PDB file of C-alpha atoms in Angstrom:
ATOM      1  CA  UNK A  59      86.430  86.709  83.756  1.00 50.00           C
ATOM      2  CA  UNK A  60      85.689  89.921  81.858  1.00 52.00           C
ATOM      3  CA  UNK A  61      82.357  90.068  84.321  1.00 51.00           C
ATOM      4  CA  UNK A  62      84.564  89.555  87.381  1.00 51.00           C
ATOM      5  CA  UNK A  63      87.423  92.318  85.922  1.00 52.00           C
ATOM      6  CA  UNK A  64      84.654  95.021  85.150  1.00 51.00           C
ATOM      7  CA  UNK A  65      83.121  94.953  88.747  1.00 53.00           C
ATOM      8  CA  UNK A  66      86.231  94.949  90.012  1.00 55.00           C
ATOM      9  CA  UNK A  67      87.385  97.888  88.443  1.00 55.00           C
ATOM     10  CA  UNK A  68      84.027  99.931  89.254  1.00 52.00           C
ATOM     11  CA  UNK A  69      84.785  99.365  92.906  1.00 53.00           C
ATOM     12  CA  UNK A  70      88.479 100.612  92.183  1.00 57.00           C
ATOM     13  CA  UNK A  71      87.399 103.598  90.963  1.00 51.00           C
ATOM     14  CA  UNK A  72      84.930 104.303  94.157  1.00 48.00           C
ATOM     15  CA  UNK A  73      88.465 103.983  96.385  1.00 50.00           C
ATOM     16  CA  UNK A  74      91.058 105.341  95.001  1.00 50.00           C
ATOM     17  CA  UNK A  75      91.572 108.613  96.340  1.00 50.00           C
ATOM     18  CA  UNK A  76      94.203 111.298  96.431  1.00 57.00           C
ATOM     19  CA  UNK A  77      93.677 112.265  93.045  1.00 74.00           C
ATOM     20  CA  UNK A  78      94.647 109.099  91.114  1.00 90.00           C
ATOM     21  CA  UNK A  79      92.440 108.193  88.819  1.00 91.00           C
ATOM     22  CA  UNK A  80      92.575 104.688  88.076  1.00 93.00           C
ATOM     23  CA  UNK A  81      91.342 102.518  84.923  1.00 92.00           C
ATOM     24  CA  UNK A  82      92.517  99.411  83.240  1.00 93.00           C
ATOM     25  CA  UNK A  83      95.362  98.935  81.865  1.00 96.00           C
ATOM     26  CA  UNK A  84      95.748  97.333  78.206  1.00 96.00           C
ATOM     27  CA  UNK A  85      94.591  93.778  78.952  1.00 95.00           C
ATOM     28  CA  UNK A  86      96.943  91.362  79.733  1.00 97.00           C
ATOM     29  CA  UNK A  87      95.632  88.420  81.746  1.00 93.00           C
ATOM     30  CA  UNK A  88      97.137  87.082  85.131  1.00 96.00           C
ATOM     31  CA  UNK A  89      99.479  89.949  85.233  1.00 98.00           C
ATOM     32  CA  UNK A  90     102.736  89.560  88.203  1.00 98.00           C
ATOM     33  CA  UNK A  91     105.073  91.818  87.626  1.00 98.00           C
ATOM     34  CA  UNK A  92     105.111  95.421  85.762  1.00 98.00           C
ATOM     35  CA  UNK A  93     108.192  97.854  84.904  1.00 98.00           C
ATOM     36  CA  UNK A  94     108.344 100.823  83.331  1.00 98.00           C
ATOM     37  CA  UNK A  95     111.120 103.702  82.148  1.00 96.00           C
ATOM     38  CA  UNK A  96     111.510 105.706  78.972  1.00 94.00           C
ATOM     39  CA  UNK A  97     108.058 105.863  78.213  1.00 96.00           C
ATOM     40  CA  UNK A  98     108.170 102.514  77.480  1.00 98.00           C
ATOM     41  CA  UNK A  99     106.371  99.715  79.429  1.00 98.00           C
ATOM     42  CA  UNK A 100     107.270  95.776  80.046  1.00 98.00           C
ATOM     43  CA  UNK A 101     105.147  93.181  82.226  1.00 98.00           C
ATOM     44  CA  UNK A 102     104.971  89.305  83.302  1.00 98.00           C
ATOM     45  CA  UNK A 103     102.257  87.176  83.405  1.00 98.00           C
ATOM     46  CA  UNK A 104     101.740  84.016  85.594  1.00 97.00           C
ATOM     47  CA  UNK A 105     103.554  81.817  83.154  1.00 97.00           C
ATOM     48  CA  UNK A 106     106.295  83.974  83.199  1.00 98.00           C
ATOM     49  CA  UNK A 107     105.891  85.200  79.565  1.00 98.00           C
ATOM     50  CA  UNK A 108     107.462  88.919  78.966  1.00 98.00           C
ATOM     51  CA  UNK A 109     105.436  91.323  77.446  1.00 98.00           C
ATOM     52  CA  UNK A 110     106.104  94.454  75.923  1.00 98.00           C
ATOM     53  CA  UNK A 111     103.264  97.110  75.387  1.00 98.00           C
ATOM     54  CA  UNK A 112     103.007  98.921  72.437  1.00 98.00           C
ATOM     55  CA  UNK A 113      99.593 101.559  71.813  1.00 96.00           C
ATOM     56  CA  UNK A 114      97.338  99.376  73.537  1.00 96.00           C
ATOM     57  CA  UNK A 115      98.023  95.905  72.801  1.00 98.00           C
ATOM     58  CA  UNK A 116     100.929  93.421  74.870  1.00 98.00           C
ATOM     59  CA  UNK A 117     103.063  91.543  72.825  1.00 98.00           C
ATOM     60  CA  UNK A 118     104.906  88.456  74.297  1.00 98.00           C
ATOM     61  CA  UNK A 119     108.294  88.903  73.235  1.00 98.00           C
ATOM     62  CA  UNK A 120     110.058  85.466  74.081  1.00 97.00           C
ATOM     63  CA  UNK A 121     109.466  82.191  74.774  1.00 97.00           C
ATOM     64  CA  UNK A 122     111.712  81.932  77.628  1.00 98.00           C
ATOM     65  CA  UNK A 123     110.260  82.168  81.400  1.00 98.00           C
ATOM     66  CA  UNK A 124     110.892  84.951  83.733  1.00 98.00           C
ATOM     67  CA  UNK A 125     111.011  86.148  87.579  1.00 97.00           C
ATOM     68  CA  UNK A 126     111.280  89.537  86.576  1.00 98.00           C
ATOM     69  CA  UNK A 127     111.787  92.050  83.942  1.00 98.00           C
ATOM     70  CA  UNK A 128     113.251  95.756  84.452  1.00 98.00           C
ATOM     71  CA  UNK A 129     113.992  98.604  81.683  1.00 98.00           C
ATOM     72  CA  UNK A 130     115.192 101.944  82.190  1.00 96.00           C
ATOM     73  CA  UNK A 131     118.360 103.722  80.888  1.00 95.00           C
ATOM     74  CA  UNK A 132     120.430 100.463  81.166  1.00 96.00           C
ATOM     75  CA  UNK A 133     118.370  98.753  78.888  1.00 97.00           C
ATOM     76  CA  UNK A 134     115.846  95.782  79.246  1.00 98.00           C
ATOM     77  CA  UNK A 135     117.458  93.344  82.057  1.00 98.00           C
ATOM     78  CA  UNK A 136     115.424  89.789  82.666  1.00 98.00           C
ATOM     79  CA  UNK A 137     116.025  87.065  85.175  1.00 98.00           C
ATOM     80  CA  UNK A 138     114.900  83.545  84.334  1.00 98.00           C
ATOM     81  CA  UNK A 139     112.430  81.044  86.400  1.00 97.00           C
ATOM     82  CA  UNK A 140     115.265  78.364  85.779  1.00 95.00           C
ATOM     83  CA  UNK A 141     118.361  79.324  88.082  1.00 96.00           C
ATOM     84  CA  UNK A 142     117.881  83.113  87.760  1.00 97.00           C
ATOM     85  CA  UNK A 143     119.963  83.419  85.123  1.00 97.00           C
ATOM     86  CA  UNK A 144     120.397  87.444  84.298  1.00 98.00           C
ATOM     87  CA  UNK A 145     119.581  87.894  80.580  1.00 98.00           C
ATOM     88  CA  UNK A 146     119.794  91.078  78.449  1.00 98.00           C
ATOM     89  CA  UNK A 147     117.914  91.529  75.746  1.00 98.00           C
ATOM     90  CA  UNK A 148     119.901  92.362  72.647  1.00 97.00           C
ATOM     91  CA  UNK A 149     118.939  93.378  69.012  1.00 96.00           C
ATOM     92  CA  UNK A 150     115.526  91.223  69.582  1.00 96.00           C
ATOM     93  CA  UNK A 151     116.363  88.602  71.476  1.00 97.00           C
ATOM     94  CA  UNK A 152     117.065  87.818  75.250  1.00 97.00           C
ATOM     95  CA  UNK A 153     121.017  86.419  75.860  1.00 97.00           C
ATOM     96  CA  UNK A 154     121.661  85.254  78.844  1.00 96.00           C
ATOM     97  CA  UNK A 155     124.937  86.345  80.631  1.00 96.00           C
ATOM     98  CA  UNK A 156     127.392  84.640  82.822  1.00 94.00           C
ATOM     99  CA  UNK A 157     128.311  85.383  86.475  1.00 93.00           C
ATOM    100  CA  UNK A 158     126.002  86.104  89.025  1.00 97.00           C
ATOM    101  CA  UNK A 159     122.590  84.530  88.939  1.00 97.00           C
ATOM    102  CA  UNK A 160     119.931  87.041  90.171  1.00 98.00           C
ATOM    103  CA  UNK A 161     116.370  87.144  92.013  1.00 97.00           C
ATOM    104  CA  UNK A 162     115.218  90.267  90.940  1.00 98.00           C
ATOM    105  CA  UNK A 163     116.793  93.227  88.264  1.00 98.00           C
ATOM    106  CA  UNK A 164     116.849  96.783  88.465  1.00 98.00           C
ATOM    107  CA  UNK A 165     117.408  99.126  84.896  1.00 97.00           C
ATOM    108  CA  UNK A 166     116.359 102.365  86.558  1.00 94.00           C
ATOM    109  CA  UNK A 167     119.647 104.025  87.686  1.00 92.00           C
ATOM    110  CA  UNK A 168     122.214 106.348  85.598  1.00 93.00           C
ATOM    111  CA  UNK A 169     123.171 103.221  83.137  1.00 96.00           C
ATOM    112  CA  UNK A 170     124.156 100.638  85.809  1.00 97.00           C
ATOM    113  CA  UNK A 171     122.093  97.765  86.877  1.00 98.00           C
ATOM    114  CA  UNK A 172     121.468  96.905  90.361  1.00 98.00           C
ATOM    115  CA  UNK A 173     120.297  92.996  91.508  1.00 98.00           C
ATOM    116  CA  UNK A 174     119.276  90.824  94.458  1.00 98.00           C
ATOM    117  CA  UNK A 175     120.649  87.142  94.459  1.00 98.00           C
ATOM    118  CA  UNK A 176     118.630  84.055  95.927  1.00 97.00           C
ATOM    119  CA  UNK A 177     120.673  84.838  99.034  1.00 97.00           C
ATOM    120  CA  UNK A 178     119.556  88.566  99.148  1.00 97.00           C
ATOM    121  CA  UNK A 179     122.935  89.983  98.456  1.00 97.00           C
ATOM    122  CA  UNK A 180     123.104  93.228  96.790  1.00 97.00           C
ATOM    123  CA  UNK A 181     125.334  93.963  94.005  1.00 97.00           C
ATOM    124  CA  UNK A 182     125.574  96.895  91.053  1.00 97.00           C
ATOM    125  CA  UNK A 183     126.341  96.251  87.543  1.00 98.00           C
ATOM    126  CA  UNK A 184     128.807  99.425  86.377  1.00 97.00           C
ATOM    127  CA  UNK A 185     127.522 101.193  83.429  1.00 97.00           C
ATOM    128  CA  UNK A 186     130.088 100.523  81.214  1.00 96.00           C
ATOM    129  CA  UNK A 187     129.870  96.946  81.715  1.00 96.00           C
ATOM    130  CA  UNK A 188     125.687  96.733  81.336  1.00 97.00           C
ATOM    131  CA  UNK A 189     125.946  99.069  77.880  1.00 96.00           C
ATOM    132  CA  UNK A 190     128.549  97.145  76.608  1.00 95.00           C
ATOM    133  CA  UNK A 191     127.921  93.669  77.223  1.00 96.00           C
ATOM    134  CA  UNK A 192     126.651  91.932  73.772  1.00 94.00           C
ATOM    135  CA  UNK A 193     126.406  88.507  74.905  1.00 91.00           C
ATOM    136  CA  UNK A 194     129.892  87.345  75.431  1.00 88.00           C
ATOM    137  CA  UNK A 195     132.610  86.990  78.935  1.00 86.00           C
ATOM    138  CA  UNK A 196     131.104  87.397  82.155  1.00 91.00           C
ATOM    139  CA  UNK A 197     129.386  89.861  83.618  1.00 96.00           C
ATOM    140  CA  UNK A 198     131.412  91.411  86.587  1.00 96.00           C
ATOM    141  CA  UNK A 199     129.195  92.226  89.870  1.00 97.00           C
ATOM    142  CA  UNK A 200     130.343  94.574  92.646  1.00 96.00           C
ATOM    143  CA  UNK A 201     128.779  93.839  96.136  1.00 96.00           C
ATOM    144  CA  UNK A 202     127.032  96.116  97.898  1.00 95.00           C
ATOM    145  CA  UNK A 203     127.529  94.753 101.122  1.00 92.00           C
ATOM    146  CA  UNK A 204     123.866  95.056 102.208  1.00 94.00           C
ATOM    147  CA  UNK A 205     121.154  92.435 102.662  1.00 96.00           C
ATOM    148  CA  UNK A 206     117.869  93.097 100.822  1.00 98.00           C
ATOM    149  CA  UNK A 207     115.277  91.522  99.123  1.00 98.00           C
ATOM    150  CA  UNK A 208     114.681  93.981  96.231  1.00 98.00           C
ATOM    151  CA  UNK A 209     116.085  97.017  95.208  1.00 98.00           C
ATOM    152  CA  UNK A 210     115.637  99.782  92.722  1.00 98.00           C
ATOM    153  CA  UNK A 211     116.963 102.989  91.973  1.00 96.00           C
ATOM    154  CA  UNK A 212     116.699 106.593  90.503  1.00 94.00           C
ATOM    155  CA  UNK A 213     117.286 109.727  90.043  1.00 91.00           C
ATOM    156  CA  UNK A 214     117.697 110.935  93.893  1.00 94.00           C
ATOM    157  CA  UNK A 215     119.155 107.278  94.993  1.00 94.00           C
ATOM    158  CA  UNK A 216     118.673 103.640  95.624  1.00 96.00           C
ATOM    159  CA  UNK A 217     115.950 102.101  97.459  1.00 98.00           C
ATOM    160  CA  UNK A 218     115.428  98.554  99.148  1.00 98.00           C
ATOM    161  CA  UNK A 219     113.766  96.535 101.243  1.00 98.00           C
ATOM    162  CA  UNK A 220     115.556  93.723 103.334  1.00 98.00           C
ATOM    163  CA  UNK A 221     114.080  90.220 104.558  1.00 97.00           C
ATOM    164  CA  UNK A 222     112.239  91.534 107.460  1.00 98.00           C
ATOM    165  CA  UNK A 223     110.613  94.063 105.602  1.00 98.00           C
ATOM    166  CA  UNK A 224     112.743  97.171 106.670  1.00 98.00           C
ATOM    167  CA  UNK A 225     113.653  99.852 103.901  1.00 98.00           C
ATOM    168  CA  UNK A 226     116.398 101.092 103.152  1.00 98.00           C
ATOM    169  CA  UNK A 227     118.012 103.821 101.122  1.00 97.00           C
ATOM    170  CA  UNK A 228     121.232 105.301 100.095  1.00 95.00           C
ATOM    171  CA  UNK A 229     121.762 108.855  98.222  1.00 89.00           C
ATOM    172  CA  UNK A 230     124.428 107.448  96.201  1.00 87.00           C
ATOM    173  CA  UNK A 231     125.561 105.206  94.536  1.00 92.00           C
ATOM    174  CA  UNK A 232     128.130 105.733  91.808  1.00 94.00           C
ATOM    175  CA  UNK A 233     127.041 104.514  87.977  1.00 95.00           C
ATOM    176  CA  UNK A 234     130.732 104.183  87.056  1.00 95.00           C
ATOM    177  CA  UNK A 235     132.407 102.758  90.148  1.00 96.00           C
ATOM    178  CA  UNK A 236     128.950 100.768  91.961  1.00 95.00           C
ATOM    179  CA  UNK A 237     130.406 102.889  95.038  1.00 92.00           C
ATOM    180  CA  UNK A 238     127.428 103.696  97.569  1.00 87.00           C
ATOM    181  CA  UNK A 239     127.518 106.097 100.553  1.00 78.00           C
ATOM    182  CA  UNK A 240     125.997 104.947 103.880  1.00 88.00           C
ATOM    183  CA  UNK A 241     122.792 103.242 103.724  1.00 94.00           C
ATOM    184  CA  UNK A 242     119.763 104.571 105.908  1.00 95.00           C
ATOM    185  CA  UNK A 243     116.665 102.957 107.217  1.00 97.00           C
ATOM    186  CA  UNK A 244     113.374 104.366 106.481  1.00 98.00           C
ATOM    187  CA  UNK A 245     110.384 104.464 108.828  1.00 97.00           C
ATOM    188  CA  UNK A 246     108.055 102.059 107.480  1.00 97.00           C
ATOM    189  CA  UNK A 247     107.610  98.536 106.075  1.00 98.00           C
ATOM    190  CA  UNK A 248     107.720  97.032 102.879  1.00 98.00           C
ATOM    191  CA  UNK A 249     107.752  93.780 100.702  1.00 98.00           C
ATOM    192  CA  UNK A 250     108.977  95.562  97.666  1.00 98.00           C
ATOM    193  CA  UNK A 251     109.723  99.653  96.700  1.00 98.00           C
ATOM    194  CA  UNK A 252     109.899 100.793  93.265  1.00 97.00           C
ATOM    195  CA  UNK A 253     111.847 104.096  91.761  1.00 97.00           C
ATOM    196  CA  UNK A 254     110.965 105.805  89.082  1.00 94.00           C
ATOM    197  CA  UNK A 255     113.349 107.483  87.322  1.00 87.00           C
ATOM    198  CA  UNK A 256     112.753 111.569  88.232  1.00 91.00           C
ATOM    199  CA  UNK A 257     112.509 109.906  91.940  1.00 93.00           C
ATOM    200  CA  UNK A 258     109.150 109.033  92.756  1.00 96.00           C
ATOM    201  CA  UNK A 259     108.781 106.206  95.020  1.00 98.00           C
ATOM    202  CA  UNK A 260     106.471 103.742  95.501  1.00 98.00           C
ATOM    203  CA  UNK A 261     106.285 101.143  98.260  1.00 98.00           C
ATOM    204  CA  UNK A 262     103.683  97.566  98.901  1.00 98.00           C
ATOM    205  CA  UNK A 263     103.856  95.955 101.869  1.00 98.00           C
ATOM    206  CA  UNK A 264     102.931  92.720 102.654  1.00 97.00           C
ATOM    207  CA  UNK A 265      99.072  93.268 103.336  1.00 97.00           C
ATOM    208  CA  UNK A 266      99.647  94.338  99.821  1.00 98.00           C
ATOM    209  CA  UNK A 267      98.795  98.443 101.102  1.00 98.00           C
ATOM    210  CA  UNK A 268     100.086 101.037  98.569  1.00 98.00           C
ATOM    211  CA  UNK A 269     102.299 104.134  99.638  1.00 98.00           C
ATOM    212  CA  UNK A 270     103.898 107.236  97.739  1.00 97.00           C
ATOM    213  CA  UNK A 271     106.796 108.914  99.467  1.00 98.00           C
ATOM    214  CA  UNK A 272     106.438 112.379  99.458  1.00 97.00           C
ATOM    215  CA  UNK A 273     108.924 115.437  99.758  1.00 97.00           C
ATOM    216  CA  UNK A 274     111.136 113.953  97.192  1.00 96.00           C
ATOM    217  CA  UNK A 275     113.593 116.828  96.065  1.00 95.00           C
ATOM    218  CA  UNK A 276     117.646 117.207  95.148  1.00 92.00           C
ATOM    219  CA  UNK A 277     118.080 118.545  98.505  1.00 93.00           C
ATOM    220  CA  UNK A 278     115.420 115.922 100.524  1.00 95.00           C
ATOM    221  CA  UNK A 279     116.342 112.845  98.434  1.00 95.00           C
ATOM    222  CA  UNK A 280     115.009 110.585 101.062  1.00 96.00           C
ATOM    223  CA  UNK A 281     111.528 112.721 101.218  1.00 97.00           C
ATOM    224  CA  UNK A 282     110.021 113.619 104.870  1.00 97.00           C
ATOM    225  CA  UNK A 283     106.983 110.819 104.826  1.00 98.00           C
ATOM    226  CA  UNK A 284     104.634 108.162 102.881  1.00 98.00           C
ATOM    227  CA  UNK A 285     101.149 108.817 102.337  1.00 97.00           C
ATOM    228  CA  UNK A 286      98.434 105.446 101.801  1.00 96.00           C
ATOM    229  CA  UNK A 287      97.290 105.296  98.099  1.00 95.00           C
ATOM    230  CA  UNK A 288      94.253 103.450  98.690  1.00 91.00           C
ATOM    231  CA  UNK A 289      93.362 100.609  96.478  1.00 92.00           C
ATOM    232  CA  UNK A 290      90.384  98.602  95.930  1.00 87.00           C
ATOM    233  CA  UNK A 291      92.305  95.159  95.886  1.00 94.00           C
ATOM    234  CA  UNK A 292      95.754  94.062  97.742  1.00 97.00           C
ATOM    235  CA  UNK A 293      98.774  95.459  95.345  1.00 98.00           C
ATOM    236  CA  UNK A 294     101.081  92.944  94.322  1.00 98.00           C
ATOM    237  CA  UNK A 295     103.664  95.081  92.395  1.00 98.00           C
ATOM    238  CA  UNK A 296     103.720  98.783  90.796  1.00 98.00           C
ATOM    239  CA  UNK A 297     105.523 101.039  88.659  1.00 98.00           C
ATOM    240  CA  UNK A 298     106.201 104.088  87.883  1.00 98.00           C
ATOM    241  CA  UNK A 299     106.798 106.664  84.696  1.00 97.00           C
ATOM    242  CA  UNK A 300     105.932 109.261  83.210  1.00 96.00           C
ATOM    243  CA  UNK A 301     102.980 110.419  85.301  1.00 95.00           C
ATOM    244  CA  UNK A 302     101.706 107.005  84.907  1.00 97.00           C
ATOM    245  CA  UNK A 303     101.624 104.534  88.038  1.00 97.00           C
ATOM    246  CA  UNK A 304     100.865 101.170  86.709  1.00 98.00           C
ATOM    247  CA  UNK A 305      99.940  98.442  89.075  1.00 98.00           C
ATOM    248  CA  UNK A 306      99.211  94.914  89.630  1.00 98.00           C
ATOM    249  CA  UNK A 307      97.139  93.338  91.875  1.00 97.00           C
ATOM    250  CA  UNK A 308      96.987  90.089  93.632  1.00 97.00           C
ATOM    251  CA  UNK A 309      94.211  88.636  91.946  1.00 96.00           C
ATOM    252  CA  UNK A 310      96.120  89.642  88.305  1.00 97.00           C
ATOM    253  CA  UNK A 311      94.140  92.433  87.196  1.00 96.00           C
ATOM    254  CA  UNK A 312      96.346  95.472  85.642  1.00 97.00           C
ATOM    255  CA  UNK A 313      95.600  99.013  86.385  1.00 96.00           C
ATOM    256  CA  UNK A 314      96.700 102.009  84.769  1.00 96.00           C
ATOM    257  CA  UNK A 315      96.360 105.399  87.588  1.00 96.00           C
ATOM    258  CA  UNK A 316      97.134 109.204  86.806  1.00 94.00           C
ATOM    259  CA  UNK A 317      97.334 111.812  89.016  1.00 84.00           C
TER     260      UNK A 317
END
């Protein structure tokens, strides 16, 4: 496996282009799903185990099972292999929430928490209601009245792609009220689009083809065009922070790029 990983990665570094260099991430085997916000850094393997990266090493930090795992200003927000239950994780331990079940979590706004349900039905968490929940009531979702398969947001807006691969994107949507304006489609095609939180924005498609939206600014929130970020492997999932893009490809292998 190590073999395998190594020549893997020396082909990696012959593609990439457009100034991001690329190496491997801290090891974490059969890697799905990465997040990152804050400067700090959270990932799935294929069993579903969440991991939480500290210097270099992952530790697992339940035994529970996940879909997905998201942690920005809202906090760390999971969603469970068994019925997509939303958990949160408070004071070291993950507590699961009533109300909505949810597909896929995202931390990365102004404090709320945005979701995707089985159904692909948006909805927004309010930011008092995600900072303030400790494990107790239900959780109380407003819709976004907008089909999509996965969403995320930041600093310039909210970002998502719906069931036929369209994207989407509004340039507002209200931490303390979940109101949105208009959404807008994007040129383009994607299977998932990830925010980080100054903006930057990352779509895969389903060939599993990286992009970077570029022209990102307070008075272009939606940016002017996406340019290819060429990989060495098909891209499962990626995220953003800090200068860092992390990313995960399809055969599990975890990459750490810079630009």
């Amino acid at each position: 496996m190590r073999a395998v990983a190594a020549f893997l990665l020396v082909l990696c570094y012959l593609a990439v282009t457009h100034a991001w260099r690329c190496s491997e991430g801290p090891r974490l085997y059969n890697a799905r799903q990465i997040d990152a916000g804050q400067g700090k850094v959270v990932a799935i393997n294929s069993y579903g185990n969440v991991h939480f990266l500290i210097g270099s090493s992952w530790y697992r930090m339940s035994s529970l099972r996940f879909n997905h795992v998201s942690i920005g200003p809202a906090g760390l927000w999971a969603t469970s292999t068994s019925g997509n239950k939303v958990y949160k994780y408070i004071a070291g331990n993950f507590v699961v929430s009533s109300g909505l079940s949810m597909r896929q979590v995202d931390a990365g706004g102004d404090g709320q928490v945005v979701g995707v349900t089985s159904s692909s039905r948006a909805y927004c968490l309010r930011s008092d209601y995600a900072s303030s929940y400790k494990g107790s009531g239900s959780l109380s979702w407003s819709n976004l009245s907008r089909v999509l398969k996965y969403i995320s947001c930041g600093k310039y807006g909210c970002w998502g792609t719906d069931t036929s691969n369209r994207i989407y994107f509004t340039q507002t949507l209200s931490p303390t009220t979940c109101g949105n304006s208009r959404w807008s489609q994007i040129s383009g095609s994607a299977a998932m689009v990830e925010v980080g939180t100054d903006g930057s924005v990352f779509v895969v498609n389903k060939s599993g083809q990286l992009f970077q939206r570029l022209g990102i600014s307070s008075r272009s929130r939606s940016g002017t065009s996406w340019r290819a970020v060429s990989m060495c492997m098909p891209v499962r999932h990626v995220a953003y922070d800090l200068g860092n893009l992390w990313v995960v490809t399809t055969s599990g292998l975890l990459m750490k790029c810079t630009h």
